[in-house]
Short mmCIF file of C-alpha atoms in Angstrom, two decimals:
data_model
loop_
_atom_site.label_atom_id
_atom_site.label_comp_id
_atom_site.label_asym_id
_atom_site.label_seq_id
_atom_site.Cartn_x
_atom_site.Cartn_y
_atom_site.Cartn_z
CA MET A 1 91.32 92.22 127.03
CA PRO A 2 93.83 92.14 124.07
CA LEU A 3 96.67 94.50 123.05
CA LYS A 4 94.37 96.24 120.17
CA THR A 5 92.14 97.62 123.17
CA ILE A 6 95.08 99.70 124.67
CA GLN A 7 96.14 100.87 121.25
CA MET A 8 92.99 101.89 119.77
CA ARG A 9 91.64 103.56 123.12
CA PHE A 10 93.23 106.97 122.02
CA ILE A 11 93.02 106.58 118.31
CA ASN A 12 89.28 106.33 118.41
CA ASN A 13 89.23 109.78 119.79
CA LYS A 14 91.62 111.31 117.03
CA ILE A 15 90.93 110.17 113.33
CA VAL A 16 94.13 111.34 112.46
CA LEU A 17 96.05 107.91 113.11
CA THR A 18 93.12 105.43 112.41
CA PHE A 19 93.47 106.42 108.78
CA CYS A 20 96.89 107.80 108.80
CA PHE A 21 98.90 104.69 107.99
CA MET A 22 96.11 102.58 106.36
CA PHE A 23 95.38 105.70 103.80
CA PHE A 24 99.01 107.11 103.50
CA LEU A 25 99.32 106.13 100.04
CA SER A 26 96.13 107.53 99.03
CA ALA A 27 97.84 110.87 99.11
CA ILE A 28 99.61 109.90 95.83
CA MET A 29 95.99 110.51 94.18
CA SER A 30 95.24 113.56 96.01
CA ALA A 31 95.23 116.48 93.66
CA GLN A 32 97.31 119.69 94.95
CA GLU A 33 96.79 122.88 93.74
CA ILE A 34 97.74 126.39 95.13
CA ILE A 35 94.97 128.85 95.46
CA LYS A 36 93.91 132.55 96.27
CA ASP A 37 90.21 131.50 97.69
CA SER A 38 87.93 131.95 94.74
CA ALA A 39 87.41 128.40 93.34
CA VAL A 40 83.75 127.27 93.18
CA VAL A 41 81.87 124.09 92.29
CA THR A 42 81.76 123.77 88.35
CA VAL A 43 78.08 122.52 87.37
CA VAL A 44 76.25 121.83 83.90
CA LYS A 45 72.60 121.60 83.41
CA THR A 46 71.05 118.72 82.34
CA SER A 47 68.05 118.05 79.92
CA SER A 48 65.41 118.35 82.69
CA ASN A 49 67.01 121.77 84.05
CA GLN A 50 68.58 120.12 86.95
CA LYS A 51 72.00 120.95 88.09
CA LEU A 52 74.66 118.40 88.12
CA LYS A 53 77.79 118.88 89.79
CA ILE A 54 80.87 117.58 88.00
CA ASP A 55 83.71 118.70 90.13
CA GLY A 56 85.00 121.50 92.00
CA VAL A 57 86.52 122.87 95.38
CA ILE A 58 84.87 121.20 98.57
CA ALA A 59 87.41 122.34 100.95
CA THR A 60 90.58 124.75 101.35
CA VAL A 61 93.54 124.32 104.10
CA GLY A 62 95.79 127.26 104.04
CA ASP A 63 96.97 127.24 100.58
CA TYR A 64 95.94 124.05 99.28
CA ILE A 65 92.22 122.77 98.13
CA ILE A 66 90.64 119.43 98.08
CA LEU A 67 88.24 118.76 95.34
CA ASP A 68 85.27 116.58 95.14
CA SER A 69 87.18 114.22 92.93
CA ASP A 70 89.90 113.54 95.44
CA ILE A 71 87.83 111.57 97.69
CA ASP A 72 86.90 109.37 94.69
CA LYS A 73 90.47 108.99 93.65
CA SER A 74 91.33 107.97 97.40
CA TYR A 75 88.76 105.32 97.35
CA LEU A 76 90.04 104.14 94.01
CA GLU A 77 93.42 104.20 95.57
CA ILE A 78 92.61 102.08 98.66
CA SER A 79 90.64 99.73 96.55
CA SER A 80 93.67 99.30 94.09
CA GLN A 81 96.00 98.35 97.03
CA GLY A 82 93.24 95.37 98.24
CA GLY A 83 91.65 97.43 100.74
CA SER A 84 88.15 97.76 101.72
CA VAL A 85 86.23 100.91 101.48
CA LYS A 86 82.51 99.82 102.63
CA ASP A 87 82.70 101.14 105.89
CA ILE A 88 84.31 104.47 104.98
CA THR A 89 82.11 107.47 104.50
CA ARG A 90 82.82 110.43 102.56
CA CYS A 91 83.14 112.67 105.52
CA GLN A 92 85.68 110.24 106.95
CA MET A 93 87.95 110.15 103.71
CA LEU A 94 87.64 114.07 103.65
CA GLY A 95 88.73 114.18 107.15
CA LYS A 96 91.89 112.29 106.09
CA LEU A 97 92.53 114.46 102.95
CA LEU A 98 92.23 117.67 105.32
CA GLU A 99 94.70 116.17 107.98
CA ASP A 100 97.22 115.59 104.66
CA LYS A 101 96.74 119.21 103.68
CA LEU A 102 97.09 120.83 107.09
CA TYR A 103 100.59 118.65 107.48
CA ALA A 104 101.81 119.82 104.16
CA HIS A 105 100.73 123.37 104.94
CA GLN A 106 102.50 123.52 108.38
CA ALA A 107 105.74 121.96 106.93
CA ILE A 108 106.02 124.86 104.29
CA GLN A 109 105.09 127.40 107.38
CA ASP A 110 107.97 125.57 109.50
CA SER A 111 110.41 125.91 106.71
CA ILE A 112 110.85 122.22 106.20
CA LYS A 113 112.64 121.43 102.98
CA VAL A 114 112.08 119.28 100.34
CA THR A 115 114.23 119.39 97.43
CA ASP A 116 113.30 118.67 93.87
CA SER A 117 115.98 116.21 93.63
CA GLU A 118 114.53 113.99 96.44
CA VAL A 119 111.28 114.29 94.84
CA LYS A 120 112.62 113.26 91.29
CA SER A 121 114.40 110.28 92.83
CA MET A 122 111.20 109.04 94.87
CA MET A 123 109.20 109.58 91.30
CA ASP A 124 111.74 107.44 89.60
CA ASP A 125 111.35 104.64 92.23
CA ARG A 126 107.40 105.07 92.10
CA LEU A 127 107.10 105.05 88.35
CA ASN A 128 109.21 102.00 87.90
CA TYR A 129 107.03 100.09 90.25
CA MET A 130 103.92 101.36 88.82
CA ALA A 131 104.89 100.50 85.18
CA GLU A 132 106.24 97.11 86.30
CA GLN A 133 102.55 96.38 88.01
CA LEU A 134 100.39 97.83 85.20
CA GLY A 135 102.81 96.64 82.02
CA SER A 136 104.21 99.83 80.71
CA MET A 137 104.52 103.68 81.21
CA ASP A 138 101.96 104.09 78.73
CA LYS A 139 99.54 101.94 80.77
CA VAL A 140 100.27 104.02 83.80
CA VAL A 141 99.55 107.15 81.87
CA LYS A 142 96.42 106.11 80.74
CA TYR A 143 95.17 105.09 83.89
CA TYR A 144 95.68 108.22 85.43
CA LYS A 145 93.81 109.92 82.43
CA LYS A 146 96.98 112.37 81.42
CA ASN A 147 97.43 112.95 77.57
CA SER A 148 101.46 112.53 77.83
CA GLU A 149 104.11 111.06 80.29
CA GLU A 150 105.38 114.58 80.46
CA GLU A 151 101.86 115.80 81.76
CA PHE A 152 101.58 112.91 84.22
CA ARG A 153 105.16 113.46 85.46
CA THR A 154 104.36 117.00 86.38
CA TYR A 155 101.33 115.83 88.13
CA PHE A 156 102.91 113.38 89.96
CA PHE A 157 105.66 115.70 91.01
CA ASP A 158 103.28 117.88 92.72
CA ILE A 159 101.54 115.07 94.45
CA LEU A 160 104.77 113.25 95.54
CA LYS A 161 106.24 116.76 96.90
CA GLU A 162 103.01 117.15 98.90
CA GLN A 163 103.05 113.58 100.40
CA ARG A 164 106.69 114.11 101.33
CA LEU A 165 106.29 117.27 103.11
CA THR A 166 103.11 115.46 105.21
CA SER A 167 105.09 112.79 106.24
CA GLU A 168 108.36 114.93 107.39
CA MET A 169 105.79 117.27 109.23
CA MET A 170 104.23 114.11 110.98
CA LYS A 171 107.86 112.79 111.29
CA LYS A 172 108.86 116.05 113.29
CA ILE A 173 105.77 115.86 115.64
CA ILE A 174 106.35 112.42 116.54
CA ASP A 175 110.22 112.81 116.99
CA GLU A 176 110.03 115.48 119.76
CA VAL A 177 107.87 113.18 121.78
CA GLU A 178 109.88 111.36 124.46
CA ILE A 179 108.97 109.42 127.27
CA THR A 180 110.69 109.03 130.81
CA PRO A 181 110.38 105.87 133.25
CA GLU A 182 108.21 107.44 135.35
CA GLU A 183 105.51 107.98 132.50
CA VAL A 184 105.71 104.37 131.38
CA ARG A 185 104.96 103.48 135.06
CA ASN A 186 102.14 105.94 135.43
CA PHE A 187 100.77 104.51 131.92
CA PHE A 188 101.00 100.88 133.14
CA LYS A 189 99.13 101.73 136.23
CA THR A 190 96.33 103.12 134.43
CA ILE A 191 95.33 99.97 132.90
CA PRO A 192 92.80 98.01 134.60
CA VAL A 193 93.82 94.69 135.52
CA ALA A 194 91.07 93.18 133.44
CA GLU A 195 92.30 95.05 130.11
CA LEU A 196 96.22 94.38 130.56
CA PRO A 197 97.49 93.27 127.16
CA LEU A 198 98.14 89.30 126.62
CA PHE A 199 101.39 88.87 125.08
CA GLY A 200 102.42 85.80 122.82
CA ALA A 201 104.98 83.06 123.49
CA GLU A 202 108.57 84.19 122.91
CA MET A 203 112.03 83.09 123.25
CA GLU A 204 115.63 84.11 123.52
CA VAL A 205 118.01 82.72 121.25
CA ALA A 206 122.06 82.41 120.79
CA GLN A 207 123.92 80.78 118.31
CA ILE A 208 127.55 79.95 117.31
CA VAL A 209 128.59 80.27 113.73
CA ILE A 210 131.98 78.57 112.28
CA THR A 211 132.66 79.67 108.56
CA PRO A 212 134.88 77.51 106.48
CA LYS A 213 138.10 78.97 105.64
CA VAL A 214 138.68 80.07 101.86
CA SER A 215 142.25 79.44 100.52
CA ASP A 216 144.35 82.51 99.09
CA ALA A 217 144.48 80.52 95.67
CA GLU A 218 140.22 80.35 95.68
CA LYS A 219 140.60 84.20 96.35
CA GLN A 220 143.08 85.17 93.82
CA LYS A 221 140.73 83.21 91.36
CA VAL A 222 137.96 85.48 91.79
CA ILE A 223 139.94 88.76 91.91
CA ASP A 224 141.48 87.91 88.59
CA LYS A 225 137.98 87.04 87.04
CA LEU A 226 136.88 90.57 88.29
CA ASN A 227 139.92 92.16 87.10
CA GLY A 228 139.22 90.46 83.70
CA PHE A 229 135.64 91.80 83.82
CA LYS A 230 136.66 95.09 84.20
CA LYS A 231 139.38 94.94 81.33
CA GLU A 232 136.11 93.88 79.23
CA ILE A 233 133.86 96.35 80.30
CA GLN A 234 136.62 99.38 79.71
CA GLU A 235 136.93 98.01 76.19
CA GLY A 236 133.49 97.82 75.43
CA SER A 237 131.29 94.91 77.06
CA SER A 238 128.16 95.90 78.86
CA PHE A 239 128.46 95.75 82.74
CA ALA A 240 124.78 94.85 82.91
CA THR A 241 125.49 91.82 80.82
CA LYS A 242 128.12 90.77 82.77
CA ALA A 243 126.10 90.91 85.86
CA VAL A 244 123.14 88.98 84.54
CA LEU A 245 125.49 86.43 83.41
CA TYR A 246 128.02 86.22 86.37
CA SER A 247 126.67 87.97 89.35
CA GLN A 248 126.14 85.63 92.36
CA ASP A 249 123.71 88.60 94.16
CA PRO A 250 120.32 87.64 93.65
CA GLY A 251 119.07 91.01 94.76
CA SER A 252 120.38 92.82 91.78
CA ARG A 253 121.58 89.90 89.20
CA ALA A 254 118.28 90.08 87.06
CA THR A 255 118.41 93.80 86.86
CA GLY A 256 122.27 93.85 85.74
CA GLY A 257 123.44 94.49 89.03
CA PHE A 258 121.48 97.66 89.40
CA TYR A 259 121.18 99.61 92.89
CA LYS A 260 120.31 103.19 93.75
CA MET A 261 121.41 104.51 97.16
CA ASN A 262 122.57 107.14 99.57
CA ARG A 263 124.48 107.57 102.67
CA LYS A 264 121.59 106.20 104.68
CA THR A 265 120.89 103.02 102.77
CA PRO A 266 121.62 99.86 104.66
CA PHE A 267 124.83 98.47 102.63
CA VAL A 268 127.85 97.36 104.20
CA LYS A 269 130.46 99.87 105.37
CA GLU A 270 132.83 98.66 102.95
CA PHE A 271 130.55 98.72 100.08
CA LYS A 272 129.26 102.29 100.60
CA ASP A 273 132.94 103.42 101.18
CA VAL A 274 134.07 102.33 97.62
CA ALA A 275 130.94 103.26 96.30
CA PHE A 276 131.06 107.01 97.10
CA GLY A 277 134.59 107.22 96.57
CA LEU A 278 134.22 106.63 92.87
CA ALA A 279 133.55 109.18 90.20
CA GLU A 280 130.67 108.82 87.65
CA GLY A 281 131.87 106.49 85.09
CA GLU A 282 134.33 104.83 87.12
CA ILE A 283 134.77 101.21 87.87
CA SER A 284 136.29 100.20 91.30
CA ALA A 285 139.17 97.84 91.67
CA PRO A 286 138.05 94.38 93.16
CA PHE A 287 137.36 94.47 97.00
CA GLU A 288 136.17 92.40 99.62
CA THR A 289 132.99 92.52 102.30
CA ASP A 290 131.60 89.43 104.19
CA PHE A 291 129.57 88.37 100.71
CA GLY A 292 132.45 88.28 98.68
CA TYR A 293 134.55 90.26 96.26
CA HIS A 294 132.87 92.71 94.28
CA ILE A 295 133.55 95.54 91.24
CA ILE A 296 131.20 98.69 91.16
CA TYR A 297 130.61 100.99 88.30
CA VAL A 298 128.72 104.24 88.93
CA GLU A 299 126.47 105.34 86.30
CA LYS A 300 125.18 108.60 87.69
CA ILE A 301 125.69 111.12 90.91
CA LYS A 302 122.46 112.67 91.48
CA GLY A 303 123.35 114.93 94.55
CA GLN A 304 123.78 112.75 97.57
CA GLU A 305 122.39 109.66 95.64
CA ILE A 306 124.20 107.44 93.29
CA GLU A 307 122.99 104.97 90.64
CA LEU A 308 125.25 101.87 89.97
CA ARG A 309 126.11 98.26 89.25
CA HIS A 310 128.05 95.65 90.68
CA ILE A 311 129.10 92.28 90.30
CA LEU A 312 129.48 89.74 93.08
CA LEU A 313 131.73 86.97 93.00
CA THR A 314 131.82 84.24 96.15
CA PRO A 315 135.43 82.43 96.22
CA ALA A 316 134.74 78.47 96.01
CA VAL A 317 135.09 76.58 99.55
CA SER A 318 137.08 73.59 99.26
CA GLU A 319 135.66 69.83 100.64
CA GLU A 320 138.74 69.85 102.81
CA SER A 321 137.80 73.22 104.44
CA LEU A 322 134.13 72.26 105.02
CA ASN A 323 135.06 69.32 106.52
CA GLU A 324 137.42 71.23 109.07
CA ALA A 325 134.62 73.91 109.95
CA LYS A 326 131.97 70.81 110.72
CA GLU A 327 134.70 68.90 112.71
CA LYS A 328 135.56 72.38 114.56
CA ILE A 329 131.77 73.34 115.30
CA ALA A 330 131.11 69.47 116.48
CA LEU A 331 134.01 69.47 119.09
CA ILE A 332 132.80 72.90 120.36
CA ARG A 333 129.09 71.15 120.66
CA LYS A 334 130.90 68.22 122.75
CA ARG A 335 132.94 70.72 125.23
CA ILE A 336 129.76 72.64 125.81
CA VAL A 337 127.71 69.63 126.50
CA ASP A 338 130.72 68.08 128.63
CA LYS A 339 130.32 70.97 130.56
CA GLU A 340 134.21 72.33 129.72
CA ILE A 341 132.75 75.62 128.61
CA THR A 342 129.64 77.59 128.50
CA PHE A 343 127.62 78.19 125.20
CA ALA A 344 128.17 81.98 126.07
CA GLU A 345 131.85 81.63 126.45
CA ALA A 346 132.36 79.65 123.50
CA ALA A 347 130.50 82.01 121.10
CA ARG A 348 132.64 85.04 122.55
CA THR A 349 135.96 83.09 121.79
CA LEU A 350 135.17 80.74 119.28
CA SER A 351 132.43 81.92 117.06
CA ASP A 352 133.09 83.32 113.54
CA GLU A 353 130.24 85.65 113.87
CA LYS A 354 131.25 89.08 114.88
CA GLU A 355 127.73 90.58 115.05
CA THR A 356 126.73 88.26 118.20
CA ARG A 357 130.19 87.26 119.64
CA ALA A 358 130.43 90.09 121.94
CA ASN A 359 127.10 89.24 123.24
CA GLY A 360 127.73 85.49 123.92
CA GLY A 361 125.87 84.33 120.60
CA ALA A 362 122.74 86.22 121.49
CA LEU A 363 120.56 87.28 118.76
CA ILE A 364 118.84 90.46 118.42
CA ASN A 365 115.60 90.82 116.74
CA PRO A 366 115.64 93.22 114.33
CA LYS A 367 111.84 94.67 114.68
CA THR A 368 112.21 95.23 118.55
CA GLN A 369 115.90 95.50 119.07
CA ASP A 370 115.58 93.32 122.04
CA ALA A 371 116.65 89.85 122.65
CA ARG A 372 113.11 88.45 122.24
CA PHE A 373 111.21 86.72 119.58
CA GLU A 374 107.62 86.26 119.35
CA LEU A 375 106.90 82.68 117.87
CA THR A 376 104.13 83.90 115.70
CA LYS A 377 106.10 86.69 114.32
CA MET A 378 109.79 84.68 113.92
CA ASP A 379 111.32 84.33 110.71
CA PRO A 380 110.29 80.89 109.37
CA SER A 381 113.93 79.80 108.81
CA LEU A 382 114.83 80.78 112.51
CA TYR A 383 111.49 79.28 113.73
CA SER A 384 112.21 75.68 112.18
CA GLN A 385 115.52 75.58 113.69
CA VAL A 386 114.43 76.11 117.07
CA SER A 387 110.60 75.09 117.36
CA ASN A 388 111.50 71.42 118.76
CA LEU A 389 114.40 72.77 121.05
CA LYS A 390 113.93 72.61 124.83
CA GLU A 391 115.07 75.67 126.88
CA ASN A 392 118.86 75.22 127.06
CA GLU A 393 119.13 72.22 124.58
CA ILE A 394 121.67 72.93 121.92
CA SER A 395 120.49 72.09 118.24
CA ALA A 396 123.01 69.60 116.34
CA PRO A 397 125.19 71.68 113.92
CA PHE A 398 123.70 72.40 110.73
CA MET A 399 124.93 73.96 107.33
CA GLU A 400 123.66 77.11 105.92
CA ASP A 401 124.18 78.54 102.27
CA GLU A 402 123.51 82.16 101.90
CA GLN A 403 123.94 83.55 98.45
CA GLY A 404 126.97 80.92 97.82
CA LYS A 405 128.59 81.36 101.46
CA LYS A 406 128.64 78.25 103.41
CA LYS A 407 128.75 78.25 107.14
CA PHE A 408 128.03 76.04 110.11
CA LYS A 409 125.49 76.66 112.91
CA MET A 410 124.45 75.50 116.18
CA ILE A 411 121.69 77.29 118.19
CA ILE A 412 120.38 77.02 121.77
CA ILE A 413 117.44 78.46 123.41
CA THR A 414 118.55 80.40 126.61
CA ASN A 415 115.10 81.44 127.62
CA ARG A 416 111.52 80.75 126.69
CA ILE A 417 108.67 82.77 127.90
CA ASN A 418 105.28 81.30 127.74
CA GLU A 419 102.02 83.36 126.66
CA HIS A 420 101.18 85.72 129.50
CA THR A 421 99.39 88.64 130.69
CA ALA A 422 101.56 91.84 130.44
CA ASP A 423 104.10 92.23 133.55
CA TYR A 424 105.88 95.55 134.19
CA ALA A 425 109.26 94.06 134.92
CA LYS A 426 109.51 91.41 132.39
CA ASP A 427 107.62 93.43 129.39
CA TYR A 428 109.06 96.91 130.41
CA ILE A 429 110.09 97.48 126.54
CA LYS A 430 107.01 96.46 124.95
CA ILE A 431 105.22 98.72 127.60
CA LYS A 432 107.19 101.59 126.84
CA ASP A 433 106.32 101.45 123.17
CA LEU A 434 102.81 101.47 124.28
CA ALA A 435 102.93 104.35 126.36
CA LEU A 436 105.09 106.22 123.82
CA LYS A 437 102.55 105.53 121.09
CA GLU A 438 99.75 106.55 123.51
CA LYS A 439 101.78 110.09 123.88
CA GLN A 440 102.53 110.52 120.37
CA ILE A 441 98.63 110.18 119.67
CA LYS A 442 97.90 112.86 122.09
CA ALA A 443 100.69 115.15 120.76
CA ILE A 444 99.46 114.80 117.20
CA GLY A 445 95.89 115.57 118.74
CA LYS A 446 97.11 118.46 120.41
CA TRP A 447 99.13 119.72 117.38
CA PHE A 448 96.00 119.64 115.32
CA ASP A 449 93.74 121.50 117.84
CA GLU A 450 96.48 124.24 117.64
CA LYS A 451 96.91 124.53 113.84
CA ILE A 452 93.29 124.33 112.93
CA LYS A 453 93.00 127.48 114.92
CA GLU A 454 95.57 129.00 113.41
CA THR A 455 95.01 128.29 109.75
CA TYR A 456 92.62 129.58 107.20
CA ILE A 457 90.26 126.49 106.56
CA LYS A 458 86.91 126.35 104.71
CA ILE A 459 84.51 123.41 104.14
CA ILE A 460 82.01 124.14 101.32
CA GLY A 461 78.54 122.95 100.59
CA GLU A 462 77.10 119.50 101.81
CA TYR A 463 80.61 118.71 103.71
CA ARG A 464 79.70 121.36 106.15
CA ASP A 465 77.10 118.60 107.27
CA CYS A 466 79.64 116.25 108.15
CA THR A 467 80.73 115.25 111.88
CA PHE A 468 84.51 115.63 112.10
CA THR A 469 86.54 114.17 114.96
CA ASN A 470 88.82 117.22 114.43
CA ASN A 471 87.35 120.49 114.94
CA TRP A 472 87.90 121.50 111.06
CA LEU A 473 84.34 123.71 111.02
CA LYS A 474 85.80 125.54 114.03
CA LYS A 475 82.50 125.52 115.86
#
């Protein structure tokens, strides 16, 4: 039976994770209000004296309420994201909203802190994205049926704060769950042989990288050019314009070199050290990273976050240096083929890639943090390089050009694992991940059972006839 069967076995018992990630963004659309416990459904009379419900409170969780219109907004949000809502009932959607409110309510009880500056930063990112998708900020305001951008920002701030509280509370529950090797073993033993998951074909890959040397003269050319940019900007030129015209960073060039970052943002250490050492309005001296040479201009400092612009220039590599690197990697390959040295030994002593050198050139899968790459999920560029190689066959050297930085590589498949039924010894990491997910699901289910008992929860009107997975009605 496929892996999905194992993963879904307990999810079917708790709606919390069934919808948790699929609908997480729907929290953006959910209205948040703080109430005492007196809200009622609003109705008007039609010409036939029948009552027609317009909107109103349908549920209360602690200090939070849920409106009937929140369900409609959640449907709209899922549809706008390209999801299907045909099999989702209003009762199921209400169950998801109840979960979100309970997470947020309990986060406040547990003194989980979400700062205003944190929410405002999130809001700026979301609004920029939304304005880009819809065409303008005015269209975003109109889409959400608000009278002004200020009114929308106030509304949206509350929504994002609740969403952040929800995610932090969920993270706190999951982070406290740990699993022992004994529990992993017991989990595996409970899976019937006929239901063991099937894992796809995988391979382990290693590489050797030779980087052409850049002359001191070329480095100095780039440094002088960046110093020239700095002087012109200090005299009144636009940093953003310079970045658009000259920066060799494809990720930020179109936006004038703009980045927003904090200490945890995954930038290289040298870049972060310089960025966080600058005062607001200051421009750095040229400095070097693995990508080339940069200058940074700090536009704003907002608490632990900074907004900056940078210009990246990569020194040119001479034809002579390229040929030297090409000859060097070809010679290394010949020595390996002639069995003078192993691939792993060559990687440790001769490769220029420090990230893989210590592991004998072995690549680590960034998604799983182990050495295996599943073929169906492998990066297309890597797959194209290894798909035709046999086990322990070394590829011919080839050149890569990443953001203007040329380097030569050769790759070897050190281990090929065919599609197979789960094996405890061979697939321990994957099995551990499955066992941990199951334990996390149980922990969340237990948390809901306990907190529902402790929290004031009220469901009004027709929704009391819903059949919920969680005991919201406290029967």
